[in-house]
Amino acid sequence: MHWNVQRVTNNLFSVSATSDGLDYTHVGNYRSVEDANRAGRRFVSARAHEHGHINTERAGVGLHQQRHLTSNALPG
């Protein structure tokens, strides 16, 4: 399970999450990339707990991956 942050406008970031890499759920739109990543992390963590996975690292949500996803999703 992981999430993706994409810039919509200069001040708006969209967050989506997936558990299978194919079907994404829209988590929401946020005013900063920090808020967007926080929302993605909370969403994935809550989903992992619902499915009995306590460790978010096992769900594919490493801090390094978060930053990598974000830096790839945002234009320089």
C-alpha positions as a Markdown table, in Angstrom:
| # | Residue | x | y | z |
|---|---|---|---|---|
| 1 | Met | 0.0 | 0.0 | 0.0 |
| 2 | His | 1.4 | 3.4 | -0.9 |
| 3 | Trp | 0.2 | 6.9 | -1.8 |
| 4 | Asn | 1.1 | 9.4 | -4.4 |
| 5 | Val | 1.2 | 13.2 | -4.2 |
| 6 | Gln | 0.7 | 15.3 | -7.4 |
| 7 | Arg | 0.7 | 19.1 | -7.8 |
| 8 | Val | -2.6 | 20.3 | -9.1 |
| 9 | Thr | -1.8 | 24.1 | -9.0 |
| 10 | Asn | 0.9 | 26.1 | -7.3 |
| 11 | Asn | -0.9 | 25.9 | -4.0 |
| 12 | Leu | -2.9 | 22.6 | -4.3 |
| 13 | Phe | -1.7 | 19.0 | -4.0 |
| 14 | Ser | -3.8 | 15.9 | -4.7 |
| 15 | Val | -3.3 | 12.7 | -2.8 |
| 16 | Ser | -4.3 | 9.2 | -3.9 |
| 17 | Ala | -3.5 | 5.8 | -2.4 |
| 18 | Thr | -3.5 | 2.3 | -3.6 |
| 19 | Ser | -3.1 | -1.2 | -2.1 |
| 20 | Asp | -2.6 | -3.1 | -5.3 |
| 21 | Gly | -0.9 | -0.6 | -7.6 |
| 22 | Leu | -3.8 | -0.5 | -10.0 |
| 23 | Asp | -6.9 | 0.9 | -8.2 |
| 24 | Tyr | -6.3 | 4.3 | -6.6 |
| 25 | Thr | -8.6 | 6.0 | -4.0 |
| 26 | His | -8.6 | 9.8 | -3.9 |
| 27 | Val | -7.7 | 10.8 | -0.4 |
| 28 | Gly | -8.1 | 14.6 | -0.8 |
| 29 | Asn | -6.6 | 17.9 | -1.9 |
| 30 | Tyr | -4.2 | 19.8 | 0.4 |
| 31 | Arg | -2.5 | 23.3 | 0.4 |
| 32 | Ser | 1.0 | 22.0 | 1.1 |
| 33 | Val | 3.0 | 19.0 | 0.1 |
| 34 | Glu | 3.7 | 18.4 | 3.8 |
| 35 | Asp | 0.0 | 18.3 | 4.6 |
| 36 | Ala | -0.6 | 16.0 | 1.6 |
| 37 | Asn | 2.1 | 13.5 | 2.7 |
| 38 | Arg | 0.7 | 13.6 | 6.2 |
| 39 | Ala | -2.7 | 12.8 | 4.9 |
| 40 | Gly | -1.4 | 10.0 | 2.7 |
| 41 | Arg | 0.6 | 8.5 | 5.6 |
| 42 | Arg | -2.5 | 8.6 | 7.9 |
| 43 | Phe | -4.7 | 7.1 | 5.2 |
| 44 | Val | -2.3 | 4.2 | 4.5 |
| 45 | Ser | -1.8 | 3.6 | 8.2 |
| 46 | Ala | -5.5 | 3.5 | 8.9 |
| 47 | Arg | -6.1 | 1.2 | 6.0 |
| 48 | Ala | -3.2 | -1.1 | 7.1 |
| 49 | His | -4.7 | -1.3 | 10.7 |
| 50 | Glu | -8.1 | -2.2 | 9.2 |
| 51 | His | -6.5 | -5.1 | 7.4 |
| 52 | Gly | -4.5 | -6.3 | 10.4 |
| 53 | His | -1.2 | -4.9 | 9.3 |
| 54 | Ile | 0.3 | -2.9 | 12.2 |
| 55 | Asn | 3.7 | -2.1 | 10.7 |
| 56 | Thr | 3.4 | 0.6 | 7.9 |
| 57 | Glu | 6.9 | -0.4 | 6.7 |
| 58 | Arg | 5.5 | -3.7 | 5.7 |
| 59 | Ala | 2.7 | -1.9 | 3.9 |
| 60 | Gly | 5.4 | -0.3 | 1.7 |
| 61 | Val | 5.5 | 3.1 | 3.3 |
| 62 | Gly | 9.1 | 4.0 | 4.1 |
| 63 | Leu | 10.1 | 7.6 | 4.7 |
| 64 | His | 12.6 | 7.4 | 1.9 |
| 65 | Gln | 9.8 | 6.1 | -0.4 |
| 66 | Gln | 7.5 | 9.0 | 0.6 |
| 67 | Arg | 10.1 | 11.6 | -0.3 |
| 68 | His | 11.0 | 9.8 | -3.5 |
| 69 | Leu | 7.3 | 9.6 | -4.6 |
| 70 | Thr | 6.8 | 13.2 | -3.8 |
| 71 | Ser | 10.0 | 14.4 | -5.6 |
| 72 | Asn | 9.0 | 12.4 | -8.7 |
| 73 | Ala | 5.5 | 13.6 | -8.7 |
| 74 | Leu | 6.3 | 17.3 | -8.5 |
| 75 | Pro | 7.8 | 19.3 | -11.3 |
| 76 | Gly | 11.1 | 21.1 | -10.4 |
